Short mmCIF file of C-alpha atoms in Angstrom, two decimals:
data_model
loop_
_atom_site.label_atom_id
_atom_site.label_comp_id
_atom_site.label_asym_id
_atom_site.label_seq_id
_atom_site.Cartn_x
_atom_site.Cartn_y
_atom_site.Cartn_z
CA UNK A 1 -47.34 31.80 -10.37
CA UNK A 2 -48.65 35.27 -10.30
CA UNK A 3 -46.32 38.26 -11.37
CA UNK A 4 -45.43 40.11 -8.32
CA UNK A 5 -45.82 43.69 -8.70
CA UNK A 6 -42.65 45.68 -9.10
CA UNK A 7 -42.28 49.25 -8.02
CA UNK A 8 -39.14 51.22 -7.65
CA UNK A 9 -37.51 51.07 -3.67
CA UNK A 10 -37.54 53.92 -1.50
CA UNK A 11 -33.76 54.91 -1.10
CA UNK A 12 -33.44 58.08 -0.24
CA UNK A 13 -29.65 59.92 -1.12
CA UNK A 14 -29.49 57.65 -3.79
CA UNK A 15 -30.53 59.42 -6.47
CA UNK A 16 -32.87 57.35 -7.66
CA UNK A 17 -34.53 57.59 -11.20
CA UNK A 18 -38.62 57.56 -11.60
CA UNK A 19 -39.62 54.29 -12.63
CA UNK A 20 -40.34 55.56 -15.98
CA UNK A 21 -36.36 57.09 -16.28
CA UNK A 22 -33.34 54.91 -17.26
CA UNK A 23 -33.68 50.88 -17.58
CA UNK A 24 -37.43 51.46 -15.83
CA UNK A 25 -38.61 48.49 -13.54
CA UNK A 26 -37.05 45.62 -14.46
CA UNK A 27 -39.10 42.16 -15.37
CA UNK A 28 -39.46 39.64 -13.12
CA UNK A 29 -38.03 37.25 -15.79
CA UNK A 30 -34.93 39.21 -15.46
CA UNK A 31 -34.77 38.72 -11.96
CA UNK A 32 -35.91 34.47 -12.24
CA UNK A 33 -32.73 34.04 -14.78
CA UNK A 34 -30.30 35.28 -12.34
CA UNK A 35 -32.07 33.13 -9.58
CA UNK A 36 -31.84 29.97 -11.95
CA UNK A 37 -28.18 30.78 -12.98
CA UNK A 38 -26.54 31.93 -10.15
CA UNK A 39 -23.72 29.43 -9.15
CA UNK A 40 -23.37 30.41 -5.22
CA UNK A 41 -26.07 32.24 -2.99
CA UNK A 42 -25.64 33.72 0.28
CA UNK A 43 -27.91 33.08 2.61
CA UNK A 44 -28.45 35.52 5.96
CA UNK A 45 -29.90 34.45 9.12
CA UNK A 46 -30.40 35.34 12.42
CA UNK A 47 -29.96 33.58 15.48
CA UNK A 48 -31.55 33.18 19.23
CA UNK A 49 -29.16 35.70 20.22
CA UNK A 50 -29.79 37.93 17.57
CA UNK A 51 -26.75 37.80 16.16
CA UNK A 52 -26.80 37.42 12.10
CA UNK A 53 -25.54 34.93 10.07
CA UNK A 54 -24.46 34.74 6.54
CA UNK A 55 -23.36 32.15 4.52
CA UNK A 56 -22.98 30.54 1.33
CA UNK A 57 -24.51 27.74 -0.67
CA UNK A 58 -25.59 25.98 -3.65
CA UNK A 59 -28.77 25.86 -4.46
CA UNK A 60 -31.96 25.37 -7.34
CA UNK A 61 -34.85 27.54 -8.27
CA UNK A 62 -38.00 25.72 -8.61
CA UNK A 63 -41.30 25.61 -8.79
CA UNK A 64 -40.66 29.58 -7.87
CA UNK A 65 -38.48 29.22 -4.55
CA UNK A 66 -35.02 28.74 -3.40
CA UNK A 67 -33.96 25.39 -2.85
CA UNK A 68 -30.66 24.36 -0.76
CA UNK A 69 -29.27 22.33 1.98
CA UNK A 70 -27.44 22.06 4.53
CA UNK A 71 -26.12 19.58 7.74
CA UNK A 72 -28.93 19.85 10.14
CA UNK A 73 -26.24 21.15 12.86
CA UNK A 74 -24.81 23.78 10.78
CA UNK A 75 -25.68 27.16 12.32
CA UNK A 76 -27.98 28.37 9.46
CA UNK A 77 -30.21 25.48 9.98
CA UNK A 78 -30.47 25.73 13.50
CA UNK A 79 -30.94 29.78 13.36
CA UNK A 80 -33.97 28.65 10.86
CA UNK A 81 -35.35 26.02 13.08
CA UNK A 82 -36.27 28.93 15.71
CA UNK A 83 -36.69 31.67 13.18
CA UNK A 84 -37.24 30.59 9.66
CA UNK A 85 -37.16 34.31 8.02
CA UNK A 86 -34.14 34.51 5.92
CA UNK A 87 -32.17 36.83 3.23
CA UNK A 88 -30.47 35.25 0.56
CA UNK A 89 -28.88 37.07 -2.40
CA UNK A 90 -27.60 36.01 -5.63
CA UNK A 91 -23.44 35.81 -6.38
CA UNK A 92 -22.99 38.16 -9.23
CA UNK A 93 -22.49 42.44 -7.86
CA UNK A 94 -22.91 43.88 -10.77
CA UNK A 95 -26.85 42.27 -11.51
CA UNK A 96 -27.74 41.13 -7.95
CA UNK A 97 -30.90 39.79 -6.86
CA UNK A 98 -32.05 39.54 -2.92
CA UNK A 99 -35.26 37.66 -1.59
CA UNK A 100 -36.30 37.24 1.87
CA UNK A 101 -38.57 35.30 2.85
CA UNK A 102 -39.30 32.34 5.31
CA UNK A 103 -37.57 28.90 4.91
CA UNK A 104 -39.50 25.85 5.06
CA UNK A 105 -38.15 22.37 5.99
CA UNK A 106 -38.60 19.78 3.16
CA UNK A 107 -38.79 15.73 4.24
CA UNK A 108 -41.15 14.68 1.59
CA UNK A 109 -39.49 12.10 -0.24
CA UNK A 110 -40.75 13.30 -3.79
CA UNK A 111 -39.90 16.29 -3.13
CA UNK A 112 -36.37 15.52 -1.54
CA UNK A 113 -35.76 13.59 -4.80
CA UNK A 114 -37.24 16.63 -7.34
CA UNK A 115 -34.42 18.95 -5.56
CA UNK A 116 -31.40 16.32 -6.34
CA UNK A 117 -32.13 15.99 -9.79
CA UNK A 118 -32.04 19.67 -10.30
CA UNK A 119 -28.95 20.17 -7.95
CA UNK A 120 -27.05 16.92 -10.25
CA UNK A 121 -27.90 18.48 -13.22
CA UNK A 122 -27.17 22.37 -12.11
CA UNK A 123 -23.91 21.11 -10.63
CA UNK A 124 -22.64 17.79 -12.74
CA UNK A 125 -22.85 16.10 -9.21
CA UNK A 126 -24.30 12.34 -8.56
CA UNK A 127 -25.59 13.11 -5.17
CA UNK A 128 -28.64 10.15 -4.03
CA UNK A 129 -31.88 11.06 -2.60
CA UNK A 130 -30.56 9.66 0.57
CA UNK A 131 -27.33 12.28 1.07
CA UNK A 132 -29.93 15.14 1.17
CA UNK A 133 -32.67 13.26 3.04
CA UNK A 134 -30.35 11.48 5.88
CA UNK A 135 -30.90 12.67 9.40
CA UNK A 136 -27.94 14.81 9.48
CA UNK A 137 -29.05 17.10 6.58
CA UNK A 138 -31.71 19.11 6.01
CA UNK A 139 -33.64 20.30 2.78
CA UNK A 140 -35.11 23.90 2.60
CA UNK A 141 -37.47 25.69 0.97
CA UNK A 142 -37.75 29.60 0.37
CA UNK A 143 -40.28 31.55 -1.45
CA UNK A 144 -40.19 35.03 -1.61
CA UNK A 145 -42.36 37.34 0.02
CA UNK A 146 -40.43 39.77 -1.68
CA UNK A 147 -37.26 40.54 -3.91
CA UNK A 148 -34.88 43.16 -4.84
CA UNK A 149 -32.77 43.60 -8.25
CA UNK A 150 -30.98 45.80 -10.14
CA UNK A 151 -27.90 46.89 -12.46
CA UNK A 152 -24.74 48.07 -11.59
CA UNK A 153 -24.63 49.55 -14.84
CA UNK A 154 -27.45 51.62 -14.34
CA UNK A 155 -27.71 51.97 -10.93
CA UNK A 156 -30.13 55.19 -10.65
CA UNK A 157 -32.35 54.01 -13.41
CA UNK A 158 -32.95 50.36 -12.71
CA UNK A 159 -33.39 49.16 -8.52
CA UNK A 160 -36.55 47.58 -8.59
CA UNK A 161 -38.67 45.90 -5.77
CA UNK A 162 -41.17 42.90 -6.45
CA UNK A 163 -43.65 42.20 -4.53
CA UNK A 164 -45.82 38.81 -3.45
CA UNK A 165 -49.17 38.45 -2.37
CA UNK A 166 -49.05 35.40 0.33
CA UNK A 167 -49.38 32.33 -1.29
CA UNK A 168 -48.84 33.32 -4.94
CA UNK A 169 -44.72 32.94 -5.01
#
């Protein structure tokens, strides 16, 4: 994967730091070990109606995207099926990471089967291939056309933005 390139967010009233001040941009490895650790993600979407929907998950990083799943009729999954751009943050406050991006639908088998071992090892589960890849569930995908991440602890001196270019996340 290439780096993204980080920058520091617009927020105005904030009081934002220069990107040279406090903690400075913060490395894309920091942001990839909170994505790999995180227990729980939330994951916003928005329906036909235009309505927004937010809920949480488990999920994997891999292969530099956002794994998870979910019962094909759940509302996420349908709100992705007609709009797959999504939102999905991290569970921890005080070092949060956010990526949007668009979610893809995973049936490859190999695939399918990659995503359990990580999610039975990340979790201590024994979930088969077959759970995730039966007709009532659904397998997704997200890489990040962007991300978001900083430190509660320094919270003028270390928001920092990371930017894609398509088809390098």
């Amino acid at each position: 994967m290439t780096e993204p390139i980080a920058s520091r967010p617009y927020m105005p009233g904030y009081g934002l730091l220069d990107a040279s001040q406090g903690t400075g941009l913060l490395p894309w490895s920091w942001a990839r070990e909170r994505l790999e650790r995180s227990h729980d993600y939330w994951v916003a979407t928005v329906g036909a109606d235009g309505r927004p929907h937010v809920m949480p998950v488990w999920g994997v990083w891999v292969d530099d995207a956002l794994w998870f799943s979910s019962s094909r009729a759940s509302r996420k999954a349908r709100n992705l099926a007609g709009r797959p751009q999504c939102a999905i943050t991290t569970d921890n406050a005080y070092e949060p990471v956010v990526i949007e991006g668009e979610a893809e639908l995973i049936d490859h088998p190999a695939a399918i089967a990659a995503f359990v071992s990580k999610t039975n090892e990340k979790y201590g589960t024994e979930y088969s291939i077959e759970f995730f890849s039966s007709p009532s569930n659904a397998c997704f995908r997200v890489r990040p056309a962007w991300a978001f991440g900083l430190t509660e602890s320094d919270f003028t001196g270390s928001p920092t933005r990371w930017t894609f270019s398509p088809g390098t996340s």
